[in-house]
Short mmCIF file of C-alpha atoms in Angstrom, two decimals:
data_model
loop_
_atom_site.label_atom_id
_atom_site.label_comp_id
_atom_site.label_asym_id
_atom_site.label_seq_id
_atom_site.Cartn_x
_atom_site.Cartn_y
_atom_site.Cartn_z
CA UNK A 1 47.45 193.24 188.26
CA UNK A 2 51.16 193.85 189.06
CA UNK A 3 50.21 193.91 192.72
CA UNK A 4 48.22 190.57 192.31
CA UNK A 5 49.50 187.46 193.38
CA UNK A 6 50.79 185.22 190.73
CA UNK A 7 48.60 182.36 190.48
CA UNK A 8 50.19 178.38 189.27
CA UNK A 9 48.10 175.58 189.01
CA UNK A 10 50.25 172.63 190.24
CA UNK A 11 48.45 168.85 189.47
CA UNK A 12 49.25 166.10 191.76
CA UNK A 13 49.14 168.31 194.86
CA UNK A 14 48.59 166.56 197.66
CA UNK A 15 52.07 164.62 198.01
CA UNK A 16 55.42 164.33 196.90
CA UNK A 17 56.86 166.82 194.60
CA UNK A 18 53.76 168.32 194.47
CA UNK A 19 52.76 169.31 197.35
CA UNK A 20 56.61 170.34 198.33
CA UNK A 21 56.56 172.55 195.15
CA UNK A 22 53.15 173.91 196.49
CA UNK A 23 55.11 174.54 199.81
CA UNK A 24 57.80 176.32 197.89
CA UNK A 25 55.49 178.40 196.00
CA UNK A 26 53.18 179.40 198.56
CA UNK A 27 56.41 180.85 200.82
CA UNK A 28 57.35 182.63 197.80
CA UNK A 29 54.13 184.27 197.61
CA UNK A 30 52.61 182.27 194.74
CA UNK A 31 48.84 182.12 194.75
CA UNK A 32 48.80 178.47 194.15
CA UNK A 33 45.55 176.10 193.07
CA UNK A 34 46.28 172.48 194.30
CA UNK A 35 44.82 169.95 192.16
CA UNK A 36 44.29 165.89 193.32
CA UNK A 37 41.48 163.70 193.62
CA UNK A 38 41.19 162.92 197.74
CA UNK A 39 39.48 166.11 198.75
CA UNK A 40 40.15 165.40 202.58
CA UNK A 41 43.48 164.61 201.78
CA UNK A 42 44.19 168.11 199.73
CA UNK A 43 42.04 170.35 202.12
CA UNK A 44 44.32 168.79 205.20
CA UNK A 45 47.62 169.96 203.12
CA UNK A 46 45.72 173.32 202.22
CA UNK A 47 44.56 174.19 205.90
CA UNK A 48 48.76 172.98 206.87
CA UNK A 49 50.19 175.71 204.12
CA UNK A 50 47.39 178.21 204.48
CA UNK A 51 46.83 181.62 203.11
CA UNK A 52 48.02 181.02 199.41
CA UNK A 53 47.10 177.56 198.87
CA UNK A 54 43.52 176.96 197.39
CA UNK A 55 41.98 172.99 197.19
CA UNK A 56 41.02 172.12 193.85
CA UNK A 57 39.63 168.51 193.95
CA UNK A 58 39.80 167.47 190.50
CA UNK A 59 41.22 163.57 188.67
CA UNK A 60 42.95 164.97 185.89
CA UNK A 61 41.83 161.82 183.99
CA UNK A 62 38.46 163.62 183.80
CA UNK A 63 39.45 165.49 180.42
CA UNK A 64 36.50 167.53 179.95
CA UNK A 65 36.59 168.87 183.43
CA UNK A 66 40.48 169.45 183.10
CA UNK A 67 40.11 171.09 180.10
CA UNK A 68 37.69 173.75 182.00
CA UNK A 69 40.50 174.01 184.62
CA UNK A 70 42.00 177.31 183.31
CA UNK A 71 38.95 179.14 182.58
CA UNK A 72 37.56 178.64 186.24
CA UNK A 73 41.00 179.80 187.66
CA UNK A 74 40.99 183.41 185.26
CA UNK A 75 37.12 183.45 186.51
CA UNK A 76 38.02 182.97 190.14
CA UNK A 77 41.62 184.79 190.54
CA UNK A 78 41.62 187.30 187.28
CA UNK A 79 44.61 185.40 186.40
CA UNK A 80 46.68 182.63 185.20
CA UNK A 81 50.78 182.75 185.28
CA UNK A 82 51.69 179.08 185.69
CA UNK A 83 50.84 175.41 184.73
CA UNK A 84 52.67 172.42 186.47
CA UNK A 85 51.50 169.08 185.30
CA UNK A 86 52.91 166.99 188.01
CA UNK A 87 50.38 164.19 188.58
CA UNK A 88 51.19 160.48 187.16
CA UNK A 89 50.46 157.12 187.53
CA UNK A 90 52.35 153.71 186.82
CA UNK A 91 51.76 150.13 186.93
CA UNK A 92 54.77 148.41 186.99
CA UNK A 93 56.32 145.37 185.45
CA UNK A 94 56.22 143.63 181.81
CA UNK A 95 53.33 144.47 179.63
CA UNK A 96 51.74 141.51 179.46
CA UNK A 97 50.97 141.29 183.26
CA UNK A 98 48.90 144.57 182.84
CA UNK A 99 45.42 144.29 181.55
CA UNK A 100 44.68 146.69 178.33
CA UNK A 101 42.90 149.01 180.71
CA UNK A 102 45.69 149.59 182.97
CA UNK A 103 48.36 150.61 180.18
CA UNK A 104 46.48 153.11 178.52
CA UNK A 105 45.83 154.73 182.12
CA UNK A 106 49.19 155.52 182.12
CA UNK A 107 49.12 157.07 178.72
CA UNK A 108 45.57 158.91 179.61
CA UNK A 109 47.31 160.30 182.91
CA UNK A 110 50.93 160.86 182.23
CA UNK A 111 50.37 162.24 178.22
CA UNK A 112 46.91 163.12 177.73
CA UNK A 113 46.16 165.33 180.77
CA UNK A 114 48.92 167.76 180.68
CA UNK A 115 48.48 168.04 176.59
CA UNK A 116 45.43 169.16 177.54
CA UNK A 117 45.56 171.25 180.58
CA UNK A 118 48.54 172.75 178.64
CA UNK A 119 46.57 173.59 175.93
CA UNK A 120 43.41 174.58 177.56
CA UNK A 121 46.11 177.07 179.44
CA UNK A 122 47.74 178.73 176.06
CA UNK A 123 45.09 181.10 175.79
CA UNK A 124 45.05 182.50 179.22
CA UNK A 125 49.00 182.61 180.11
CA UNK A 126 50.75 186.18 180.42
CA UNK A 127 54.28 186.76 178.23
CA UNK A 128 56.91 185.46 180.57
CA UNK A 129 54.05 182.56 181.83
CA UNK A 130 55.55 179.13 182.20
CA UNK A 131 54.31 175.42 181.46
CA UNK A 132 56.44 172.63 183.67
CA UNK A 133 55.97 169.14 182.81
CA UNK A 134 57.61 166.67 185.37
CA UNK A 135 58.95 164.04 183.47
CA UNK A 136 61.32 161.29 183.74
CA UNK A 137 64.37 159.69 183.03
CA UNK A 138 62.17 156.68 181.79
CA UNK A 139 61.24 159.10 179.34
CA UNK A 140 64.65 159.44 177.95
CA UNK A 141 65.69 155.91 177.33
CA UNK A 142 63.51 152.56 177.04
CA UNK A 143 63.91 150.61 180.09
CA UNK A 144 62.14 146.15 180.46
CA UNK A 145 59.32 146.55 182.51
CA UNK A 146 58.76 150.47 182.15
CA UNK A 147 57.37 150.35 178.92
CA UNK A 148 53.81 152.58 178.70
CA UNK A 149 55.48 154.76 181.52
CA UNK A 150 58.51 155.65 179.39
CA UNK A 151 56.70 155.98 176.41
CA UNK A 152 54.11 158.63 178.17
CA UNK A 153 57.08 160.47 179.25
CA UNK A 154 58.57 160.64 176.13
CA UNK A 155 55.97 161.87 174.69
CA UNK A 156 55.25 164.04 177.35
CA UNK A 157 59.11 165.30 176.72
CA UNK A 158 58.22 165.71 172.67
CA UNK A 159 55.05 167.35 172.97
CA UNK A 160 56.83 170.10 175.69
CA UNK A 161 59.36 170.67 173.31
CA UNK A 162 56.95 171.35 170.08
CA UNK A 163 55.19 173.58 172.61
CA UNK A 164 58.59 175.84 173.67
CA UNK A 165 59.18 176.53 170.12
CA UNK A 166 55.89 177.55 169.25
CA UNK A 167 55.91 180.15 172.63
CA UNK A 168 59.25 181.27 172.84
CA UNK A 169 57.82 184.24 174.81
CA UNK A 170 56.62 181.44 177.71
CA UNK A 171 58.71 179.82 179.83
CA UNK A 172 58.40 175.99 179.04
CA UNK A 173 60.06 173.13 180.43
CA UNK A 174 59.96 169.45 181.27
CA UNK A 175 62.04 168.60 184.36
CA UNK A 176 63.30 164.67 184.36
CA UNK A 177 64.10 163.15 187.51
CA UNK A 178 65.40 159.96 188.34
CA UNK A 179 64.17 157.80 191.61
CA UNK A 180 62.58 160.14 193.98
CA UNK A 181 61.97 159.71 197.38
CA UNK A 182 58.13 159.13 197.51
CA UNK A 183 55.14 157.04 197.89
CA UNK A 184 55.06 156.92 194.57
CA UNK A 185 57.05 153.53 193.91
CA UNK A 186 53.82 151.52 195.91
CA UNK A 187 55.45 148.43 196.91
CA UNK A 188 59.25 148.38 196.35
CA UNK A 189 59.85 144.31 195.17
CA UNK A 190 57.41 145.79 191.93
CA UNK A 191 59.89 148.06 191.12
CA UNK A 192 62.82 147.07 188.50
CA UNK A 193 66.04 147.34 189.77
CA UNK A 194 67.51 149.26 187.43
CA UNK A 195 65.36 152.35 188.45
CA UNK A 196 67.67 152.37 191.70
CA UNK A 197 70.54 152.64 189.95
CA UNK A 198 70.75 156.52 189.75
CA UNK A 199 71.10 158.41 192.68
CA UNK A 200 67.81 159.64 194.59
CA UNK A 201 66.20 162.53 194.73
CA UNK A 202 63.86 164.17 197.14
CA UNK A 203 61.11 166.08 196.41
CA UNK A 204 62.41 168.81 197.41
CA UNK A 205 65.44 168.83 195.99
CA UNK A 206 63.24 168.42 192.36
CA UNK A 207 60.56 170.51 193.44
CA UNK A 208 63.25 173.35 193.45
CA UNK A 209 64.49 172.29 190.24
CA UNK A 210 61.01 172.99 188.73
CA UNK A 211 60.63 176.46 190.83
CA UNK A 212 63.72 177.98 189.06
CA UNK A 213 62.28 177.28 185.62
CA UNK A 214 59.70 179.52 186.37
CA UNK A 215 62.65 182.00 186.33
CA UNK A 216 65.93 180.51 183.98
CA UNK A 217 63.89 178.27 181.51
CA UNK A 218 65.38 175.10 180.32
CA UNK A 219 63.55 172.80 177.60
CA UNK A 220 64.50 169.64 178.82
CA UNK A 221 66.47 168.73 182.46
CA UNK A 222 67.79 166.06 184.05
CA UNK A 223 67.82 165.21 187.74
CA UNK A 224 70.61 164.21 188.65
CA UNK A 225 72.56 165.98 185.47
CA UNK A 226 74.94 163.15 184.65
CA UNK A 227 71.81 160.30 184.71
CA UNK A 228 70.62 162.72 181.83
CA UNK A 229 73.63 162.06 180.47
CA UNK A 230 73.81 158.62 180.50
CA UNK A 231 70.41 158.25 179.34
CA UNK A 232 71.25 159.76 176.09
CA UNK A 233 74.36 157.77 175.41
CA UNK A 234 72.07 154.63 175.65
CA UNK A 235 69.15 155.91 174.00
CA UNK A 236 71.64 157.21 170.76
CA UNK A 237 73.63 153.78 171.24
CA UNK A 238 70.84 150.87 172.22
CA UNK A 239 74.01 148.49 171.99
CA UNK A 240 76.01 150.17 174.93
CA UNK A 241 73.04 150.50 176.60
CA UNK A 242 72.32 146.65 176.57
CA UNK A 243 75.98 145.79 177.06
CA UNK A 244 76.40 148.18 180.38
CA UNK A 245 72.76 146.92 181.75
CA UNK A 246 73.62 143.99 183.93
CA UNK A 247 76.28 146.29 185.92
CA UNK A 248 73.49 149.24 185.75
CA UNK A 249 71.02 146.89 187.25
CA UNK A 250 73.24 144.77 190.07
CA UNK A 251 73.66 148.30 190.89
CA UNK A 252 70.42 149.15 191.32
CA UNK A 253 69.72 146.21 193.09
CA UNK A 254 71.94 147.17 195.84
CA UNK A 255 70.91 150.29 196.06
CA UNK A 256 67.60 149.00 196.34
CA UNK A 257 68.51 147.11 199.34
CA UNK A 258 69.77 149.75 201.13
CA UNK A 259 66.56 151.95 199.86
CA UNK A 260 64.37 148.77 201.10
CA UNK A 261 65.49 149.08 204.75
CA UNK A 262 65.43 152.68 205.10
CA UNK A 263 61.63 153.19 204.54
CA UNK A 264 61.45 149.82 206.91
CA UNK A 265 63.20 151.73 209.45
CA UNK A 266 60.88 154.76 209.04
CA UNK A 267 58.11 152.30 209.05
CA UNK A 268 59.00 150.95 212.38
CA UNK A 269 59.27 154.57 213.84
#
Protein backbone atom coordinates (compact mmCIF):
# COMPACT_ATOMS: atom_id res chain seq x y z
CA UNK A 1 0.00 0.00 0.00
CA UNK A 2 3.04 2.34 0.17
CA UNK A 3 2.09 3.56 -3.28
CA UNK A 4 -1.60 4.11 -2.15
CA UNK A 5 -2.89 7.31 -1.40
CA UNK A 6 -3.28 8.12 2.20
CA UNK A 7 -6.81 8.34 2.94
CA UNK A 8 -8.29 11.11 6.11
CA UNK A 9 -11.70 11.36 6.87
CA UNK A 10 -12.26 15.08 7.68
CA UNK A 11 -16.09 15.83 9.36
CA UNK A 12 -17.58 19.13 8.78
CA UNK A 13 -16.40 19.30 5.16
CA UNK A 14 -18.22 21.42 3.31
CA UNK A 15 -17.05 24.93 4.86
CA UNK A 16 -14.74 26.62 6.93
CA UNK A 17 -11.80 24.87 8.30
CA UNK A 18 -13.01 21.97 6.87
CA UNK A 19 -13.28 22.21 3.68
CA UNK A 20 -9.86 24.49 3.56
CA UNK A 21 -8.14 21.52 5.37
CA UNK A 22 -9.78 19.27 2.64
CA UNK A 23 -8.19 21.78 0.11
CA UNK A 24 -4.88 21.42 1.82
CA UNK A 25 -4.97 17.78 1.89
CA UNK A 26 -6.15 17.05 -1.41
CA UNK A 27 -3.01 19.33 -3.00
CA UNK A 28 -0.87 17.32 -0.85
CA UNK A 29 -2.06 14.24 -2.33
CA UNK A 30 -4.30 13.05 0.51
CA UNK A 31 -7.14 10.80 -0.56
CA UNK A 32 -9.62 12.65 1.46
CA UNK A 33 -13.51 11.50 2.40
CA UNK A 34 -15.56 14.75 3.06
CA UNK A 35 -18.18 14.27 5.52
CA UNK A 36 -21.44 16.96 6.04
CA UNK A 37 -25.00 16.67 5.85
CA UNK A 38 -26.07 19.03 2.54
CA UNK A 39 -25.20 16.57 -0.15
CA UNK A 40 -25.51 19.35 -2.95
CA UNK A 41 -23.57 21.49 -0.94
CA UNK A 42 -20.50 18.79 -0.43
CA UNK A 43 -20.71 17.33 -4.05
CA UNK A 44 -20.37 21.23 -5.37
CA UNK A 45 -17.02 21.53 -3.08
CA UNK A 46 -16.02 17.88 -4.27
CA UNK A 47 -16.55 18.51 -8.14
CA UNK A 48 -14.41 22.33 -7.22
CA UNK A 49 -11.29 20.19 -5.55
CA UNK A 50 -11.64 17.13 -7.73
CA UNK A 51 -9.59 14.05 -8.14
CA UNK A 52 -8.85 13.30 -4.35
CA UNK A 53 -11.85 14.52 -2.72
CA UNK A 54 -14.73 11.91 -2.27
CA UNK A 55 -18.55 13.22 -0.92
CA UNK A 56 -19.58 11.46 2.03
CA UNK A 57 -23.07 12.81 3.03
CA UNK A 58 -23.38 11.80 6.47
CA UNK A 59 -24.88 14.09 10.09
CA UNK A 60 -22.45 12.93 12.41
CA UNK A 61 -25.27 13.16 15.02
CA UNK A 62 -26.46 9.89 13.43
CA UNK A 63 -24.20 7.68 15.85
CA UNK A 64 -24.90 4.39 14.53
CA UNK A 65 -24.19 5.39 11.01
CA UNK A 66 -20.95 7.30 12.22
CA UNK A 67 -19.86 4.57 14.01
CA UNK A 68 -19.94 2.44 10.54
CA UNK A 69 -17.93 5.35 9.02
CA UNK A 70 -14.47 3.65 9.23
CA UNK A 71 -15.37 0.29 8.19
CA UNK A 72 -17.01 1.56 4.84
CA UNK A 73 -13.84 3.73 4.16
CA UNK A 74 -11.18 0.35 4.73
CA UNK A 75 -14.05 -1.45 2.49
CA UNK A 76 -14.02 1.22 -0.17
CA UNK A 77 -10.19 2.58 -0.19
CA UNK A 78 -8.22 -0.57 1.57
CA UNK A 79 -7.29 1.99 4.01
CA UNK A 80 -7.59 4.33 6.80
CA UNK A 81 -4.54 6.85 7.90
CA UNK A 82 -6.44 9.81 9.34
CA UNK A 83 -9.49 11.00 11.44
CA UNK A 84 -10.35 14.81 11.73
CA UNK A 85 -13.40 15.49 13.77
CA UNK A 86 -14.03 18.98 12.72
CA UNK A 87 -17.82 19.37 12.64
CA UNK A 88 -19.67 21.38 15.63
CA UNK A 89 -22.53 23.13 16.50
CA UNK A 90 -23.44 25.99 19.08
CA UNK A 91 -26.33 27.82 20.29
CA UNK A 92 -25.34 30.75 21.85
CA UNK A 93 -26.18 32.76 24.90
CA UNK A 94 -27.15 31.91 28.72
CA UNK A 95 -28.50 28.51 29.38
CA UNK A 96 -31.67 29.20 30.28
CA UNK A 97 -32.67 30.77 26.87
CA UNK A 98 -31.89 27.31 25.26
CA UNK A 99 -34.50 24.66 25.45
CA UNK A 100 -33.13 21.13 27.00
CA UNK A 101 -33.02 19.84 23.47
CA UNK A 102 -30.78 22.37 22.11
CA UNK A 103 -27.93 22.02 24.89
CA UNK A 104 -27.45 18.51 24.72
CA UNK A 105 -27.09 18.95 20.75
CA UNK A 106 -24.12 20.57 21.43
CA UNK A 107 -22.84 17.88 23.68
CA UNK A 108 -24.21 15.02 21.10
CA UNK A 109 -22.26 16.94 18.21
CA UNK A 110 -19.20 18.51 19.64
CA UNK A 111 -18.35 15.31 22.35
CA UNK A 112 -20.21 12.38 21.38
CA UNK A 113 -19.48 12.13 17.62
CA UNK A 114 -15.81 12.35 17.52
CA UNK A 115 -15.60 9.84 20.78
CA UNK A 116 -17.12 7.75 18.60
CA UNK A 117 -15.84 8.12 15.15
CA UNK A 118 -12.50 8.09 17.08
CA UNK A 119 -13.13 4.99 18.48
CA UNK A 120 -14.87 3.26 15.73
CA UNK A 121 -11.36 4.40 13.89
CA UNK A 122 -8.78 2.71 16.59
CA UNK A 123 -9.05 -0.49 15.05
CA UNK A 124 -8.39 0.38 11.51
CA UNK A 125 -5.52 3.22 11.88
CA UNK A 126 -1.84 2.32 10.65
CA UNK A 127 1.29 3.07 13.35
CA UNK A 128 2.12 6.67 12.66
CA UNK A 129 -2.04 7.26 11.93
CA UNK A 130 -3.33 10.43 13.48
CA UNK A 131 -6.72 11.51 15.28
CA UNK A 132 -7.26 15.62 15.17
CA UNK A 133 -9.92 16.98 17.21
CA UNK A 134 -10.64 20.77 16.53
CA UNK A 135 -11.32 22.21 19.65
CA UNK A 136 -11.51 25.47 21.26
CA UNK A 137 -10.34 27.97 23.44
CA UNK A 138 -13.90 27.78 25.10
CA UNK A 139 -12.72 24.52 25.93
CA UNK A 140 -9.90 25.74 28.00
CA UNK A 141 -11.53 28.19 30.30
CA UNK A 142 -15.38 28.69 31.30
CA UNK A 143 -16.67 31.64 29.60
CA UNK A 144 -21.04 33.39 30.60
CA UNK A 145 -22.96 32.44 27.83
CA UNK A 146 -20.65 29.56 26.35
CA UNK A 147 -21.48 27.14 28.76
CA UNK A 148 -22.52 23.48 26.96
CA UNK A 149 -20.04 24.64 24.14
CA UNK A 150 -17.06 24.91 26.50
CA UNK A 151 -17.91 22.09 28.39
CA UNK A 152 -18.11 19.77 25.00
CA UNK A 153 -14.79 21.06 24.20
CA UNK A 154 -13.34 20.32 27.25
CA UNK A 155 -14.27 17.24 27.21
CA UNK A 156 -13.51 16.84 23.81
CA UNK A 157 -9.80 18.16 24.98
CA UNK A 158 -9.85 15.32 28.02
CA UNK A 159 -11.04 12.51 26.14
CA UNK A 160 -8.08 13.35 23.20
CA UNK A 161 -5.67 13.38 25.76
CA UNK A 162 -6.69 9.84 27.54
CA UNK A 163 -6.64 8.69 23.91
CA UNK A 164 -2.72 9.99 23.08
CA UNK A 165 -1.54 8.15 26.03
CA UNK A 166 -3.15 5.06 25.36
CA UNK A 167 -1.61 5.22 21.39
CA UNK A 168 1.55 6.73 21.74
CA UNK A 169 2.40 5.05 18.39
CA UNK A 170 -0.63 7.45 16.70
CA UNK A 171 -0.38 10.79 16.17
CA UNK A 172 -3.18 12.49 18.35
CA UNK A 173 -4.04 15.93 18.83
CA UNK A 174 -6.71 18.50 19.60
CA UNK A 175 -6.03 21.86 17.92
CA UNK A 176 -7.81 25.00 19.92
CA UNK A 177 -8.52 28.00 18.08
CA UNK A 178 -9.83 31.14 19.07
CA UNK A 179 -12.46 33.31 16.79
CA UNK A 180 -12.19 32.11 13.31
CA UNK A 181 -13.20 33.71 10.38
CA UNK A 182 -16.39 31.73 9.37
CA UNK A 183 -20.02 31.31 9.01
CA UNK A 184 -19.90 29.66 11.89
CA UNK A 185 -20.72 32.59 14.46
CA UNK A 186 -24.60 32.80 12.61
CA UNK A 187 -25.62 36.17 13.51
CA UNK A 188 -22.85 38.28 15.15
CA UNK A 189 -25.12 40.49 18.03
CA UNK A 190 -25.61 36.46 19.47
CA UNK A 191 -22.20 36.23 19.97
CA UNK A 192 -20.55 37.33 23.51
CA UNK A 193 -18.13 39.81 23.26
CA UNK A 194 -15.57 38.39 24.92
CA UNK A 195 -15.09 35.72 22.11
CA UNK A 196 -13.65 38.78 20.01
CA UNK A 197 -11.26 39.52 22.26
CA UNK A 198 -8.43 37.23 20.88
CA UNK A 199 -7.11 37.79 17.69
CA UNK A 200 -8.80 35.98 14.55
CA UNK A 201 -8.00 33.31 12.75
CA UNK A 202 -8.76 32.08 9.31
CA UNK A 203 -9.38 28.87 8.32
CA UNK A 204 -6.65 28.55 6.72
CA UNK A 205 -4.33 29.70 8.83
CA UNK A 206 -5.92 26.75 11.47
CA UNK A 207 -6.50 24.37 8.88
CA UNK A 208 -2.61 24.35 8.49
CA UNK A 209 -2.19 24.14 12.07
CA UNK A 210 -4.11 20.80 12.04
CA UNK A 211 -2.17 19.55 8.68
CA UNK A 212 1.25 19.66 10.49
CA UNK A 213 0.00 17.45 13.31
CA UNK A 214 -0.39 14.88 10.96
CA UNK A 215 3.44 15.22 10.85
CA UNK A 216 4.99 16.96 14.47
CA UNK A 217 2.17 15.78 16.91
CA UNK A 218 1.17 18.01 19.69
CA UNK A 219 -1.52 16.87 22.44
CA UNK A 220 -3.10 19.97 22.98
CA UNK A 221 -2.58 23.59 20.82
CA UNK A 222 -3.58 26.80 20.95
CA UNK A 223 -4.43 29.19 18.14
CA UNK A 224 -3.17 31.99 18.60
CA UNK A 225 -0.30 30.54 21.19
CA UNK A 226 -0.45 33.30 23.77
CA UNK A 227 -4.68 33.09 23.97
CA UNK A 228 -3.65 29.45 25.08
CA UNK A 229 -1.82 31.03 27.42
CA UNK A 230 -4.04 33.21 28.88
CA UNK A 231 -6.67 30.74 29.02
CA UNK A 232 -4.77 28.71 31.43
CA UNK A 233 -3.83 31.50 33.77
CA UNK A 234 -7.66 32.08 34.18
CA UNK A 235 -8.76 28.66 34.21
CA UNK A 236 -5.81 27.79 37.20
CA UNK A 237 -6.76 31.33 38.80
CA UNK A 238 -10.85 31.83 38.33
CA UNK A 239 -10.17 35.11 40.45
CA UNK A 240 -7.80 36.83 37.83
CA UNK A 241 -9.86 35.63 35.37
CA UNK A 242 -13.02 37.47 36.77
CA UNK A 243 -11.00 40.51 37.80
CA UNK A 244 -9.31 41.02 34.08
CA UNK A 245 -12.92 40.20 32.34
CA UNK A 246 -14.49 43.58 31.94
CA UNK A 247 -11.14 44.87 30.06
CA UNK A 248 -11.12 41.28 28.16
CA UNK A 249 -14.64 41.90 27.10
CA UNK A 250 -14.71 45.98 26.22
CA UNK A 251 -12.05 44.54 24.18
CA UNK A 252 -13.85 42.23 22.49
CA UNK A 253 -16.50 44.45 21.98
CA UNK A 254 -14.45 46.64 19.87
CA UNK A 255 -13.09 44.25 18.08
CA UNK A 256 -16.39 43.09 17.39
CA UNK A 257 -17.26 46.30 15.87
CA UNK A 258 -14.68 46.41 13.61
CA UNK A 259 -15.40 42.46 12.83
CA UNK A 260 -19.26 43.63 12.43
CA UNK A 261 -18.52 45.98 9.50
CA UNK A 262 -16.13 43.96 7.69
CA UNK A 263 -18.48 41.01 6.82
CA UNK A 264 -21.11 44.11 6.13
CA UNK A 265 -18.74 45.33 3.68
CA UNK A 266 -18.30 41.87 2.08
CA UNK A 267 -21.99 41.62 2.27
CA UNK A 268 -22.54 44.66 0.23
CA UNK A 269 -19.98 43.41 -2.45
Amino acid sequence: MSGEKKVVIVTGASSGIGLSLSEQLVGRGYRVVMVARTRATLEAEVARLGEGAVAWPLDVGDLVALALLPEQVVARFGRLDAVVNNAGVNHRGPAMRQTPAALAQIIHVNLSAPVVLSRAALPFLPEGGAIIQVGSLAGMVPVPEQGTYGASKAGLRAFTSSIAEEHPKLHVSTVNPGPVDTGFFGELEQVPDIVFSQPMSTPDAVAARVLRCFDEPSADIAIPGASGWLCTLGYLWPWLFRTLRPTVTARGAAAKQRYAAIVAARSAR
